[in-house]
Short mmCIF file of C-alpha atoms and ligand atoms in Angstrom, two decimals:
data_model
loop_
_atom_site.label_atom_id
_atom_site.label_comp_id
_atom_site.label_asym_id
_atom_site.label_seq_id
_atom_site.Cartn_x
_atom_site.Cartn_y
_atom_site.Cartn_z
CA MET A 1 92.29 95.55 137.87
CA GLN A 2 89.17 94.53 139.72
CA PRO A 3 85.56 95.01 138.62
CA THR A 4 83.39 97.30 140.42
CA SER A 5 80.76 94.70 140.63
CA GLY A 6 80.34 91.09 139.20
CA LYS A 7 83.08 88.37 139.18
CA VAL A 8 85.77 87.19 136.83
CA THR A 9 87.09 83.64 136.85
CA VAL A 10 89.80 82.06 134.79
CA ASP A 11 89.45 78.36 134.65
CA GLY A 12 87.34 78.53 137.88
CA PHE A 13 89.91 80.71 139.67
CA ASP A 14 88.15 83.69 141.14
CA MET A 15 90.26 86.78 140.15
CA SER A 16 88.96 88.94 143.23
CA ASN A 17 90.68 86.22 145.36
CA LYS A 18 94.33 86.83 146.11
CA LYS A 19 95.58 83.28 146.25
CA GLN A 20 93.37 82.22 143.18
CA ARG A 21 94.19 85.32 141.24
CA ALA A 22 98.03 84.29 140.95
CA LYS A 23 96.85 80.84 139.64
CA GLY A 24 94.49 82.39 137.12
CA ARG A 25 97.06 84.98 136.04
CA ALA A 26 99.60 82.43 135.15
CA LEU A 27 97.08 81.11 132.52
CA VAL A 28 96.73 84.45 130.83
CA GLY A 29 99.41 86.15 128.57
CA MET A 30 98.49 89.79 127.98
CA VAL A 31 100.03 92.13 125.24
CA PHE A 32 99.09 95.88 125.96
CA GLN A 33 98.58 98.52 123.41
CA TYR A 34 101.80 100.41 124.42
CA PRO A 35 104.87 98.25 124.13
CA ASP A 36 107.13 100.83 125.78
CA TYR A 37 105.65 99.95 128.94
CA GLN A 38 106.07 96.25 128.67
CA LEU A 39 109.78 96.09 127.84
CA PHE A 40 112.44 96.49 130.46
CA ASP A 41 115.45 94.17 130.26
CA GLU A 42 118.99 94.83 128.59
CA THR A 43 118.48 92.70 125.71
CA VAL A 44 115.64 91.48 123.49
CA TYR A 45 116.69 87.98 124.27
CA LYS A 46 116.77 88.61 128.11
CA ASP A 47 113.56 90.43 127.70
CA ILE A 48 111.74 87.41 125.91
CA SER A 49 113.35 85.12 128.28
CA PHE A 50 112.27 86.63 131.25
CA GLY A 51 108.64 85.10 131.55
CA PRO A 52 109.67 81.31 130.64
CA LYS A 53 112.65 81.52 132.99
CA ASN A 54 110.31 82.48 135.83
CA MET A 55 108.35 79.36 135.04
CA LYS A 56 111.48 77.28 135.94
CA LEU A 57 111.92 75.76 132.70
CA SER A 58 115.17 74.30 131.67
CA SER A 59 117.60 76.61 129.83
CA GLU A 60 117.36 74.53 126.78
CA GLU A 61 113.69 74.82 126.79
CA VAL A 62 113.72 78.61 127.43
CA ASP A 63 116.29 79.14 124.46
CA ARG A 64 113.99 77.00 122.36
CA ARG A 65 110.86 79.14 123.15
CA VAL A 66 112.82 82.27 122.61
CA ARG A 67 113.84 81.29 119.17
CA GLU A 68 110.47 80.13 118.22
CA ALA A 69 108.65 83.24 119.54
CA MET A 70 111.00 85.46 117.70
CA ARG A 71 110.41 83.51 114.53
CA LEU A 72 106.85 83.57 114.91
CA VAL A 73 106.74 87.41 115.15
CA GLY A 74 109.20 87.96 112.37
CA LEU A 75 112.38 89.04 114.36
CA ASP A 76 115.53 87.69 113.06
CA PHE A 77 117.48 85.97 115.84
CA ASP A 78 121.01 86.95 114.94
CA GLU A 79 120.18 90.38 114.20
CA PHE A 80 117.94 91.33 117.16
CA ALA A 81 118.68 89.02 120.23
CA GLU A 82 121.61 90.95 121.53
CA LYS A 83 120.10 94.59 120.83
CA SER A 84 118.60 96.64 123.74
CA PRO A 85 114.79 96.71 123.41
CA PHE A 86 115.07 100.47 123.99
CA GLU A 87 117.00 100.99 120.81
CA LEU A 88 114.48 99.63 118.60
CA SER A 89 111.98 100.85 116.12
CA GLY A 90 108.50 101.20 117.06
CA GLY A 91 107.26 98.18 115.30
CA GLU A 92 110.28 96.29 116.43
CA LYS A 93 109.21 96.93 120.19
CA ARG A 94 105.76 95.67 119.62
CA ARG A 95 107.02 92.55 118.08
CA THR A 96 109.33 91.89 121.14
CA ALA A 97 106.67 92.49 123.43
CA LEU A 98 104.56 90.03 121.57
CA ALA A 99 107.28 87.49 121.70
CA GLY A 100 107.84 87.84 125.27
CA ILE A 101 104.30 86.82 125.95
CA ILE A 102 103.92 83.95 123.51
CA ALA A 103 107.20 82.39 124.90
CA MET A 104 105.13 81.62 128.07
CA TYR A 105 102.80 79.42 126.06
CA PRO A 106 99.82 81.03 127.83
CA LYS A 107 96.44 79.15 127.86
CA TYR A 108 94.68 82.34 127.03
CA LEU A 109 96.31 84.89 124.91
CA VAL A 110 95.01 88.36 125.34
CA LEU A 111 95.98 90.80 122.63
CA ASP A 112 94.98 94.56 122.90
CA GLU A 113 95.42 96.23 119.40
CA PRO A 114 98.31 93.94 118.51
CA MET A 115 98.63 95.32 114.98
CA ALA A 116 99.07 98.95 115.73
CA GLY A 117 102.44 100.01 114.16
CA LEU A 118 103.28 96.83 112.65
CA ASP A 119 103.87 96.74 108.78
CA PRO A 120 101.78 94.55 106.63
CA ALA A 121 104.18 91.69 106.77
CA GLY A 122 104.08 91.95 110.58
CA ARG A 123 100.44 92.00 110.65
CA ARG A 124 100.36 88.82 108.44
CA ALA A 125 103.07 87.32 110.78
CA VAL A 126 100.74 87.86 113.78
CA LEU A 127 97.73 86.48 112.06
CA GLU A 128 99.60 83.38 111.15
CA MET A 129 101.14 83.17 114.81
CA ILE A 130 97.54 83.25 116.27
CA SER A 131 96.47 80.49 114.12
CA GLU A 132 99.75 78.48 114.44
CA PHE A 133 99.44 78.81 118.29
CA ARG A 134 95.84 77.64 118.46
CA SER A 135 96.57 74.57 116.44
CA GLN A 136 99.64 73.60 118.11
CA LEU A 137 98.83 74.44 121.72
CA GLY A 138 95.22 74.51 121.74
CA CYS A 139 95.36 78.01 123.39
CA ALA A 140 92.33 80.53 123.01
CA VAL A 141 93.03 83.86 121.76
CA VAL A 142 91.13 86.99 122.66
CA MET A 143 91.98 90.02 120.37
CA VAL A 144 90.81 93.45 120.97
CA SER A 145 90.94 95.27 117.59
CA HIS A 146 89.77 98.27 115.46
CA SER A 147 90.50 96.42 112.30
CA MET A 148 87.60 94.47 111.10
CA ASP A 149 89.62 93.05 108.13
CA ASP A 150 92.06 91.41 110.97
CA ILE A 151 88.88 90.19 112.73
CA ALA A 152 87.38 88.88 109.56
CA ARG A 153 90.58 86.71 108.82
CA SER A 154 91.00 85.34 112.43
CA ALA A 155 87.95 85.24 114.79
CA ASP A 156 85.59 82.48 115.42
CA ARG A 157 83.40 84.88 117.52
CA VAL A 158 82.99 88.59 117.60
CA TYR A 159 81.81 90.66 120.36
CA VAL A 160 81.02 94.44 119.63
CA LEU A 161 81.15 96.63 122.65
CA ARG A 162 79.37 99.92 122.95
CA ASP A 163 79.49 102.28 125.89
CA GLY A 164 80.73 99.53 127.95
CA LYS A 165 78.08 97.07 127.00
CA ILE A 166 77.99 94.08 124.80
CA PHE A 167 76.08 95.55 121.90
CA ARG A 168 76.28 92.45 119.48
CA SER A 169 77.93 89.03 119.23
CA GLY A 170 77.97 86.34 116.78
CA THR A 171 80.25 84.88 114.20
CA PRO A 172 82.17 87.30 111.86
CA SER A 173 79.51 86.86 108.99
CA GLU A 174 76.58 87.67 111.32
CA ILE A 175 78.46 90.61 112.57
CA PHE A 176 79.48 91.91 109.35
CA ASN A 177 76.14 91.36 107.66
CA ASN A 178 75.13 94.61 109.14
CA ALA A 179 77.68 96.90 107.81
CA ASP A 180 75.68 99.99 108.10
CA GLU A 181 75.25 99.53 111.84
CA LEU A 182 78.96 99.13 112.31
CA ASN A 183 79.48 102.26 110.21
CA GLU A 184 77.25 104.11 112.42
CA MET A 185 79.39 103.24 115.39
CA GLY A 186 82.54 104.59 113.95
CA LEU A 187 83.56 101.08 113.05
CA GLU A 188 84.85 100.07 109.61
CA PRO A 189 83.46 96.84 108.28
CA PRO A 190 85.87 94.77 106.33
CA PHE A 191 86.97 96.22 102.94
CA ALA A 192 85.10 93.42 101.07
CA SER A 193 81.84 94.08 102.90
CA ARG A 194 81.96 97.83 102.42
CA MET A 195 82.62 97.06 98.63
CA ALA A 196 79.67 94.81 98.42
CA SER A 197 77.46 97.43 100.06
CA GLU A 198 78.63 100.01 97.56
CA LEU A 199 78.05 97.86 94.68
CA ARG A 200 74.50 96.94 96.06
CA ARG A 201 73.93 100.63 96.11
CA ARG A 202 74.82 100.95 92.61
CA GLY A 203 72.28 98.27 91.75
CA PHE A 204 74.31 95.08 91.70
CA ASP A 205 72.61 91.95 93.10
CA ILE A 206 75.17 91.01 95.69
CA PRO A 207 74.19 88.42 98.51
CA ARG A 208 74.35 89.52 101.98
CA GLY A 209 77.17 87.86 104.33
CA ILE A 210 80.01 88.68 102.03
CA TYR A 211 83.09 89.93 103.95
CA THR A 212 86.34 88.51 102.05
CA ASN A 213 87.79 89.33 98.86
CA GLU A 214 87.65 85.85 97.73
CA ALA A 215 83.98 85.59 98.22
CA LEU A 216 83.32 88.86 96.55
CA THR A 217 85.45 87.97 93.51
CA GLU A 218 83.61 84.69 93.16
CA CYS A 219 80.11 86.48 93.19
CA LEU A 220 81.36 89.09 90.74
CA ALA A 221 82.67 86.31 88.53
CA ALA A 222 79.16 84.66 88.41
CA TYR A 223 77.75 88.09 87.95
CA GLY A 224 79.90 88.68 84.65
CA LYS A 225 79.10 85.34 83.28
CA GLY A 226 75.42 85.84 84.10
CA ALA A 227 75.37 89.11 82.23
CA ASP A 228 77.16 87.56 79.18
CA HIS A 229 74.10 85.44 78.73
CA VAL A 230 71.48 88.37 78.60
CA MET B 1 111.49 123.41 101.16
CA VAL B 2 113.25 120.51 102.78
CA SER B 3 116.31 118.70 101.12
CA VAL B 4 118.08 115.63 102.20
CA ASN B 5 121.29 115.23 100.50
CA ASN B 6 123.03 111.87 100.65
CA VAL B 7 122.33 111.30 104.24
CA THR B 8 123.76 108.51 106.31
CA PHE B 9 123.20 108.10 109.88
CA SER B 10 124.31 105.63 112.57
CA TYR B 11 123.04 105.17 115.99
CA GLU B 12 125.34 104.94 118.91
CA ASN B 13 125.27 101.20 118.89
CA GLY B 14 126.40 101.17 115.54
CA CYS B 15 122.99 100.41 113.82
CA ASN B 16 123.05 102.08 110.32
CA ALA B 17 119.48 103.43 110.16
CA LEU B 18 119.97 105.63 107.24
CA ASP B 19 122.21 104.58 104.10
CA GLY B 20 122.49 107.19 101.56
CA ILE B 21 119.07 109.02 101.45
CA SER B 22 118.55 111.97 99.06
CA LEU B 23 115.14 113.59 98.59
CA THR B 24 113.41 117.04 98.26
CA VAL B 25 109.84 117.97 99.64
CA SER B 26 108.65 121.11 97.87
CA ASP B 27 106.47 123.67 99.49
CA GLY B 28 102.80 122.62 99.46
CA GLU B 29 103.46 119.14 98.71
CA ILE B 30 101.97 116.04 100.29
CA VAL B 31 104.58 113.20 100.55
CA CYS B 32 103.94 109.91 102.11
CA ILE B 33 106.82 107.60 103.39
CA VAL B 34 106.23 103.89 103.74
CA GLY B 35 108.57 101.02 104.71
CA HIS B 36 108.97 97.80 106.82
CA ASN B 37 109.49 98.07 110.60
CA GLY B 38 112.90 99.22 111.23
CA SER B 39 113.41 100.65 107.55
CA GLY B 40 114.60 104.19 108.83
CA LYS B 41 111.32 106.06 108.64
CA SER B 42 111.24 107.58 112.10
CA THR B 43 114.95 108.16 111.92
CA LEU B 44 114.43 110.12 108.79
CA ALA B 45 111.40 112.13 110.25
CA LYS B 46 113.67 113.20 113.26
CA MET B 47 116.13 114.55 110.52
CA PHE B 48 113.69 117.08 109.11
CA ASN B 49 113.66 119.19 112.18
CA GLY B 50 116.99 118.55 113.64
CA LEU B 51 116.14 116.14 116.27
CA LEU B 52 118.84 114.07 114.97
CA ILE B 53 121.78 115.14 112.84
CA PRO B 54 123.17 113.33 109.97
CA SER B 55 126.34 111.24 110.28
CA SER B 56 127.32 112.34 106.82
CA GLY B 57 125.48 114.38 104.25
CA THR B 58 123.20 117.49 105.06
CA VAL B 59 119.55 118.25 105.66
CA THR B 60 118.37 121.76 104.78
CA VAL B 61 115.23 123.58 105.66
CA ASN B 62 114.60 126.66 103.41
CA GLY B 63 118.55 126.78 103.11
CA MET B 64 119.11 126.28 106.84
CA ASP B 65 121.43 123.53 107.77
CA THR B 66 119.90 121.50 110.59
CA ALA B 67 123.54 120.79 111.93
CA ASP B 68 123.81 124.61 112.60
CA GLU B 69 122.83 124.97 116.03
CA GLU B 70 122.02 128.58 115.68
CA LYS B 71 119.25 127.76 113.36
CA THR B 72 117.66 125.04 115.43
CA LEU B 73 114.89 127.06 117.07
CA GLU B 74 113.82 128.56 113.72
CA ILE B 75 113.83 125.06 112.06
CA ARG B 76 111.66 123.57 114.83
CA ARG B 77 109.34 126.38 114.30
CA GLN B 78 108.97 125.80 110.44
CA VAL B 79 108.88 122.09 110.84
CA GLY B 80 106.51 120.36 113.42
CA VAL B 81 106.61 116.67 114.13
CA VAL B 82 103.44 114.70 115.49
CA PHE B 83 104.22 111.17 116.81
CA GLN B 84 102.43 107.92 117.35
CA ASN B 85 101.64 107.92 121.01
CA PRO B 86 99.12 110.52 122.00
CA ASP B 87 99.87 110.41 125.65
CA ASN B 88 103.60 111.36 125.38
CA GLN B 89 102.69 114.60 123.45
CA ILE B 90 100.48 116.22 125.97
CA VAL B 91 102.33 118.52 128.43
CA THR B 92 99.85 120.62 130.47
CA THR B 93 96.45 120.00 132.19
CA ILE B 94 94.38 122.36 130.02
CA VAL B 95 93.83 121.96 126.20
CA LYS B 96 94.52 125.53 125.42
CA GLU B 97 97.69 125.68 127.48
CA ASP B 98 98.83 122.84 125.69
CA VAL B 99 98.31 124.39 122.48
CA ALA B 100 99.95 127.54 123.67
CA PHE B 101 103.06 125.71 125.01
CA GLY B 102 105.19 125.89 121.74
CA PRO B 103 104.67 129.47 120.84
CA GLU B 104 104.95 130.39 124.42
CA ASN B 105 108.42 129.13 124.22
CA LEU B 106 109.07 131.34 121.21
CA GLY B 107 108.25 134.35 123.04
CA VAL B 108 104.88 135.01 121.07
CA PRO B 109 103.17 138.16 122.76
CA THR B 110 99.98 137.20 124.82
CA GLU B 111 97.33 138.98 122.47
CA GLU B 112 98.80 137.13 119.52
CA MET B 113 98.85 133.82 121.26
CA ILE B 114 95.23 133.92 122.09
CA VAL B 115 94.31 134.43 118.32
CA ARG B 116 96.76 131.59 117.41
CA VAL B 117 95.36 129.12 119.95
CA ASP B 118 92.01 130.01 118.63
CA ASP B 119 92.77 129.41 115.23
CA ALA B 120 94.78 126.19 115.63
CA LEU B 121 91.89 124.83 117.77
CA LYS B 122 89.21 125.74 115.14
CA ALA B 123 91.55 124.33 112.35
CA VAL B 124 91.37 120.90 113.88
CA GLY B 125 87.60 121.23 115.11
CA MET B 126 88.42 121.26 118.81
CA GLU B 127 87.41 124.82 119.76
CA SER B 128 84.97 123.71 122.17
CA TYR B 129 87.42 121.84 124.14
CA ALA B 130 89.67 124.72 124.91
CA ASP B 131 89.17 124.54 128.46
CA SER B 132 88.96 120.70 128.89
CA ALA B 133 91.49 118.38 130.45
CA PRO B 134 93.53 116.74 127.70
CA HIS B 135 93.65 113.37 129.66
CA MET B 136 89.74 112.96 129.30
CA LEU B 137 90.14 113.27 125.62
CA SER B 138 90.10 110.18 123.19
CA GLY B 139 93.33 109.03 121.42
CA GLY B 140 92.03 110.88 118.18
CA GLN B 141 91.18 114.11 120.10
CA LYS B 142 94.55 114.21 121.74
CA GLN B 143 96.33 113.94 118.32
CA ARG B 144 94.17 116.87 117.11
CA ILE B 145 95.55 118.86 120.17
CA ALA B 146 99.09 117.75 119.30
CA ILE B 147 98.47 118.83 115.68
CA ALA B 148 96.99 122.17 116.98
CA GLY B 149 100.02 122.75 119.25
CA MET B 150 102.23 122.45 116.00
CA LEU B 151 99.89 124.76 114.07
CA ALA B 152 100.04 127.46 116.58
CA MET B 153 103.77 127.61 115.84
CA GLU B 154 102.71 128.61 112.24
CA PRO B 155 104.83 125.92 110.65
CA GLU B 156 105.61 125.62 106.82
CA THR B 157 105.93 121.78 107.00
CA LEU B 158 104.08 119.16 109.15
CA ILE B 159 105.58 115.68 109.86
CA LEU B 160 103.30 113.05 110.98
CA ASP B 161 105.05 110.13 112.28
CA GLU B 162 102.29 107.43 112.39
CA ALA B 163 100.04 109.94 114.06
CA THR B 164 97.12 107.75 113.13
CA ALA B 165 98.31 104.42 114.25
CA MET B 166 96.72 104.21 117.77
CA LEU B 167 93.49 105.71 116.60
CA ASP B 168 90.05 103.89 115.71
CA PRO B 169 89.00 104.02 111.96
CA MET B 170 86.99 107.30 112.70
CA GLY B 171 89.82 108.87 114.41
CA ARG B 172 92.11 107.95 111.47
CA ARG B 173 89.88 109.40 108.91
CA ASP B 174 89.39 112.64 111.03
CA ILE B 175 93.13 113.18 111.27
CA LEU B 176 93.61 112.49 107.47
CA ASN B 177 90.74 115.08 106.66
CA ILE B 178 92.31 117.65 108.75
CA VAL B 179 95.61 117.28 107.19
CA LYS B 180 94.23 117.37 103.83
CA LYS B 181 92.40 120.56 104.64
CA LEU B 182 95.50 122.17 106.22
CA ASN B 183 97.55 121.43 102.97
CA LYS B 184 94.69 122.76 100.77
CA GLU B 185 93.66 125.82 102.70
CA LYS B 186 96.85 127.04 104.47
CA ASN B 187 99.41 125.42 101.88
CA ILE B 188 101.25 123.52 104.57
CA THR B 189 103.68 121.01 103.40
CA VAL B 190 102.94 117.60 104.63
CA VAL B 191 105.09 114.45 105.25
CA MET B 192 103.31 111.45 106.49
CA ILE B 193 104.65 108.23 107.60
CA THR B 194 102.12 105.45 107.68
CA GLN B 195 101.65 101.67 107.88
CA TYR B 196 98.26 101.93 106.30
CA MET B 197 98.63 101.91 102.45
CA GLU B 198 95.33 103.34 101.96
CA GLU B 199 96.46 106.41 103.59
CA ALA B 200 99.16 106.98 101.06
CA VAL B 201 96.65 106.95 98.15
CA PHE B 202 95.91 110.84 98.41
CA ALA B 203 99.47 111.90 98.48
CA ASP B 204 101.15 113.67 95.63
CA ARG B 205 104.15 111.31 95.95
CA VAL B 206 104.93 108.07 97.94
CA ILE B 207 108.48 107.10 99.05
CA VAL B 208 109.21 103.57 99.66
CA MET B 209 112.00 102.88 102.21
CA ASN B 210 113.85 99.63 102.62
CA ASN B 211 116.74 99.02 104.93
CA GLY B 212 117.61 102.64 105.21
CA HIS B 213 117.52 103.49 101.57
CA ILE B 214 114.88 104.59 99.32
CA GLU B 215 113.80 101.60 97.25
CA MET B 216 111.05 103.12 95.04
CA GLU B 217 109.40 106.57 94.54
CA GLY B 218 106.68 107.97 92.51
CA THR B 219 102.76 108.78 92.28
CA PRO B 220 100.59 106.45 94.43
CA GLU B 221 99.33 104.94 90.92
CA TYR B 222 102.87 103.94 90.05
CA VAL B 223 103.90 102.77 93.49
CA PHE B 224 100.94 100.73 94.07
CA SER B 225 100.86 98.96 90.64
CA LYS B 226 104.23 97.27 91.91
CA GLY B 227 102.48 95.07 94.35
CA ASP B 228 104.87 92.11 94.06
CA GLU B 229 107.86 94.45 94.80
CA LEU B 230 106.09 95.99 97.67
CA ARG B 231 105.19 92.63 99.16
CA ALA B 232 108.56 91.55 98.83
CA ILE B 233 109.78 94.25 101.30
CA GLY B 234 107.31 93.72 103.86
CA LEU B 235 104.68 96.10 102.53
CA ASP B 236 101.40 95.65 100.63
CA VAL B 237 99.04 97.55 98.32
CA PRO B 238 95.76 99.29 99.75
CA PRO B 239 92.70 97.17 100.23
CA ALA B 240 91.05 98.35 96.88
CA VAL B 241 94.19 97.57 94.90
CA GLU B 242 94.37 94.10 96.36
CA LEU B 243 90.76 93.46 95.26
CA ARG B 244 91.59 95.08 91.92
CA GLU B 245 94.58 92.57 91.55
CA MET B 246 92.42 89.56 92.33
CA LEU B 247 89.56 90.37 90.04
CA LYS B 248 92.08 90.87 87.30
CA LYS B 249 94.02 87.77 87.93
CA GLU B 250 90.60 85.83 88.00
CA GLY B 251 89.63 87.25 84.62
CA VAL B 252 86.61 89.10 86.19
CA ALA B 253 87.17 92.63 85.32
CA ASP B 254 90.17 95.02 84.56
CA CYS B 255 89.60 97.91 86.83
CA GLY B 256 92.78 100.16 85.55
CA SER B 257 94.16 102.03 88.14
CA ALA B 258 91.58 102.26 90.63
CA MET B 259 92.95 102.81 94.23
CA THR B 260 89.98 103.60 96.48
CA LEU B 261 86.74 101.95 97.16
CA GLU B 262 84.72 104.41 94.99
CA GLU B 263 87.10 104.29 92.00
CA LEU B 264 86.88 100.66 91.98
CA ALA B 265 83.19 100.44 92.29
CA GLU B 266 82.96 103.03 89.53
CA GLN B 267 85.26 100.94 87.33
CA LEU B 268 83.44 97.56 88.14
CA CYS B 269 80.05 99.13 87.15
CA ARG B 270 81.49 100.12 83.79
CA SER B 271 83.31 96.98 83.09
CA LEU B 272 80.64 94.48 84.17
CA SER B 273 77.71 96.34 82.67
CA LYS B 274 79.71 96.35 79.29
CA ASN B 275 79.82 92.52 79.19
N1 ATP C 1 117.42 104.87 119.75
C1 ATP C 1 118.00 103.82 118.86
N2 ATP C 1 119.28 103.41 119.05
C2 ATP C 1 119.72 102.43 118.17
N3 ATP C 1 119.22 102.07 117.15
C3 ATP C 1 117.87 102.46 116.95
C4 ATP C 1 117.40 103.47 117.67
N4 ATP C 1 116.12 103.66 117.30
C5 ATP C 1 115.97 102.94 116.17
N5 ATP C 1 117.11 102.17 115.97
C6 ATP C 1 117.26 101.19 114.72
O1 ATP C 1 117.51 101.96 113.65
C7 ATP C 1 116.74 101.27 112.52
C8 ATP C 1 115.59 102.29 111.88
O2 ATP C 1 114.61 102.67 112.96
P1 ATP C 1 113.52 103.55 112.68
O3 ATP C 1 112.88 103.90 114.05
O4 ATP C 1 113.84 104.82 111.98
O5 ATP C 1 112.50 102.53 111.73
P2 ATP C 1 110.91 102.88 111.45
O6 ATP C 1 111.13 102.70 109.80
O7 ATP C 1 110.53 104.02 111.88
O8 ATP C 1 110.28 101.54 111.83
P3 ATP C 1 108.85 101.41 112.52
O9 ATP C 1 108.02 100.99 111.21
O10 ATP C 1 109.00 100.14 113.24
O11 ATP C 1 108.46 102.42 113.09
C9 ATP C 1 116.13 100.07 113.13
O12 ATP C 1 116.98 98.93 112.76
C10 ATP C 1 116.24 100.20 114.71
O13 ATP C 1 116.24 99.14 115.28
MG1 MG C 2 108.84 104.60 113.38
#
C-alpha cells in the first residue's frame, strides 16, 4: 500500500520506488490480523519453509529455522509439521502464520494484533519469542495491539494513534501514567494501572507511573507496613 | 436445553478433536468454555447446532437429535452461532437485509420480519444503522449485527465462539454487556467460548477443556482458584486473580475470592485499613 502523501523508507530504501521497494520489503516481515489469508501451502512445514526457501538458504538451514520457529510459537513439530494448515484450529493457524514470518529472520518484524485468538500460554510464548528474537538477531519489532498489558510487558516505546494521527508517544510508563485519557479513547490501560487509579480514588496514596502487578504489590506491601506503625 | 452425551469426534484426517464429552446446558444459563488452542472448543460449538455431527454419542437440542436431518432447520433456528471473524458473517450490503437474511430463509412473513429486524437491532443498540452498509462498520459493530441476525431468528440459545477476539477493549465490553442483557431480559441461554479469562468471570459455570475432554468444571470462583492447574494446561486466571495471588503470596493481603477489579479493590480496602 502506498501513502497518499509523504514518504516511507526502510533502511533508506524508498518504498514508493519500485526497485527499492523490493529491497526494503525483504527486510520487513509482516503478520496480519487474519491468519486465514496468509496460509496457502499443503502442510504446515511447507508453509513455514516457503519464505526461507525463497531466500535460497541451504535445506539444512531451512529445516533448522522451521523447527526453531515452530518451537518459538509453541507448535509441536511431530504433531503439526505434516498437517494441512487448513485443518487447524484458529489459534494453531495464527501460530503457523507467525512461524512462517519469523523463520525469515526479518530485520523488522511487524505484528498486527498477533495475540488475537491465542490462548494465554500462546500469548506468553509470543512475548518471549519477541524478546528472544530481539536479543539474538537484534531485530526491531513493531507491534500493533489493543492489549495494553502486552504492551506494558514488551515495549520500549509506545505510539498512541487517534483518528489517523499520532496522539501520544513515549515510554510505557509515560503513556500509562495518564490512565484516564486512555480510558476516554476506549483503550484499556494495563490492569495494574487501572487498579492503582481505583485505589487512589478510594483514598490510597499510590504513586503515579505504576503499571505492573509487581510494582503495585511492592507499593501495597509498604503501605501495609506503614499502616502498622500508626 | 442442550445435552451432549458421551460425544467423540474425529475429523477426516483422523484428528480426534473430541474425546468423550458429556455436558448439559440448562435454559437461561450462561456457560463459558475455555481451553488451550486446539482443545476442541470450536468443534464442540459446531456440535451444538448440528454443523458437525458426533462420530459417536449424541447431541440433543430440546430433545431433538442433531443427527436427525429433518430436525436440522429447527435446531439451527433455536441455536444461533456467532464466530470470530466479523467479516465472514456479513452476507448482504445493507444492515437490515443482513439481519433479515436468516428469518427470510425460514419463511417469516414480511410484516413480522420488519418487527423482528427492528427489535433485534434495538437489542444490540444498532437501530440507527439499519440502512447503513455493513462493510463501513467497525469490527465490534459488525459483531453486533451478526448477533442481531441470530436474534431475529428468535433463538433460545446463543453460542459465541470467540466473538470478541478481534475487537478492541471497548468493543469487547459492549458485546459482553449485550449478551448479559439478552440473557437477563430475554432469558436467552448463552454458551460463550473465550481466551480472555476475565470474560468467564460473569458466567454461571465455567467448563475447562483440555485435549478434547473436559478437564474441570464449576463456578468461576472454583475454577479460578485453581491457578496452577489452569496454567499447566495453557490457560491462566483473570488479571484480578493474578494480582490477588501475588498479594497473597507476598503476604500483603488475603483478598478472598475477588475476581474483578472492583471486588479486589473493595477487599484490599478492608484488609489494608484493618492493619
Ligand atoms: N477442519 C479440520 N480438519 C481437521 N482437523 C481439524 C479441523 N479443525 C480443527 N481440527 C483439529 O481439531 C482439534 C480441535 O480444534 P478446534 O478448532 O475445535 O480447537 P479450539 O479449541 O477451538 O482451538 P482455538 O482456541 O485455537 O480456536 C485441533 O487439534 C485441530 O488441529
Ligand atoms: Mg476455536
